[in-house]
Every structure is written in C-alpha cells, then in structure tokens.
Tab-separated table of C-alpha atoms in Angstrom:
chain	number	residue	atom	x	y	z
A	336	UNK	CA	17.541	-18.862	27.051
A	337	UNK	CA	18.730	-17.381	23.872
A	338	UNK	CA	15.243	-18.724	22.074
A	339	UNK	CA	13.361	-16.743	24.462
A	340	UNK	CA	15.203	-13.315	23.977
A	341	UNK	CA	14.425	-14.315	20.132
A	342	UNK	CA	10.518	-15.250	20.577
A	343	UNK	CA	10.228	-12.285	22.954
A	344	UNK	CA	11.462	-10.405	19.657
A	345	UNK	CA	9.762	-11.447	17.376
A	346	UNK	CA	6.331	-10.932	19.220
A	347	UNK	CA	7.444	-7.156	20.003
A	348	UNK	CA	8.620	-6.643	16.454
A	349	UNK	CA	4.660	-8.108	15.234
A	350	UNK	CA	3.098	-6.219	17.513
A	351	UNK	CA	4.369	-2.868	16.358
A	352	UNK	CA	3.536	-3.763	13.085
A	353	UNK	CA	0.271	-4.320	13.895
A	354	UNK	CA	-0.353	-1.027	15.963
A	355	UNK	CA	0.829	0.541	13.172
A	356	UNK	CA	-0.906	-0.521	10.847
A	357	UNK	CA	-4.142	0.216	12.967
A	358	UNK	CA	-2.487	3.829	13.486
A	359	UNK	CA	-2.139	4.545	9.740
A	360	UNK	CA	-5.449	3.187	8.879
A	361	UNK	CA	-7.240	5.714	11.084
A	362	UNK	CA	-5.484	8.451	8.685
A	363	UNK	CA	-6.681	6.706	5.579
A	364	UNK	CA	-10.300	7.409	4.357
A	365	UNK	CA	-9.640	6.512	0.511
A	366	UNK	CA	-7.562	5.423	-2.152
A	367	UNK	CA	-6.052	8.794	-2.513
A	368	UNK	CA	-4.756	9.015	0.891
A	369	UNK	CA	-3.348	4.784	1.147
A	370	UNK	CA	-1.713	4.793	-2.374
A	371	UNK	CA	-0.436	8.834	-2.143
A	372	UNK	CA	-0.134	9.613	1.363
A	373	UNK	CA	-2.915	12.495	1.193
A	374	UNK	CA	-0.494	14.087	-1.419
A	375	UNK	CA	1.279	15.480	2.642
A	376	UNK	CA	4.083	13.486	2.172
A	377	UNK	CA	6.521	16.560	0.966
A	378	UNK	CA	9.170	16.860	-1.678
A	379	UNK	CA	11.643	15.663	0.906
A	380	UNK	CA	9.743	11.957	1.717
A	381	UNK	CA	8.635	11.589	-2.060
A	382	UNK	CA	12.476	12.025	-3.216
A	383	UNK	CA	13.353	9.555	-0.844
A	384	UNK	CA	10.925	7.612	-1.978
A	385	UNK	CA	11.583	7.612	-5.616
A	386	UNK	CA	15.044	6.781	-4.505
A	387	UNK	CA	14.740	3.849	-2.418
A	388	UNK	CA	12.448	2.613	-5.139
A	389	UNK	CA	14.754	3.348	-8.036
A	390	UNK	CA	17.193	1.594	-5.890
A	391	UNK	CA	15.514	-1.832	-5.012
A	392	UNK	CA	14.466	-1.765	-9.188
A	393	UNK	CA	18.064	-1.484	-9.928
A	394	UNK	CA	19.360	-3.955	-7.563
A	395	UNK	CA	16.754	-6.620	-8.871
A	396	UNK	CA	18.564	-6.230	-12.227
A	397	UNK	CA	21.595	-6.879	-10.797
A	398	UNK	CA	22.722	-3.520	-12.080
C-alpha cells in the first residue's frame, strides 16, 4: 500500500514537470528569452538567483 502512495507520487511529481516544461517553452522564442528569462525576470528574482547560485558554488567547495 505504501508503494502505491509512492508510485502515485512520483508519476504526479513527472507530470508537472513535464507540463511545465511545455508551459515555459510556449514563452520561449530564442536564446535570449531560455538562457535570460526575456531580461522580465526583475531585480528581485535575479538577486535570488545570484544567491542560490552563489550558494550551491560555495557549498560544492565545502566552504
């Protein structure tokens, strides 16, 4: 019983991801847009992002 509830998860969880990524690649025409976000992403999103970035570099260092 417990298996199920798992499998049942794990096919929900992929399944998202994959209407997702159909969902964001309807907003992406070029390389611009899929490697900057359209340059919309806003100065709160792109600190975050340099953060969680700076963050996973760090912690691969073992700093």
């Amino acid at each position: 019983m417990a298996n199920q509830g798992v499998l049942i998860t794990i096919i929900v969880y992929n399944f998202l991801l994959i209407a997702i990524g159909f969902w964001a690649k309807k907003r992406t025409s070029n390389q611009d847009d899929f490697y900057l976000g359209g340059r919309g992403l806003g100065p709160f999103l792109t600190a975050l992002s340099a953060s969680a970035s700076s963050s996973s570099a760090w912690s691969l260092l073992g700093v």
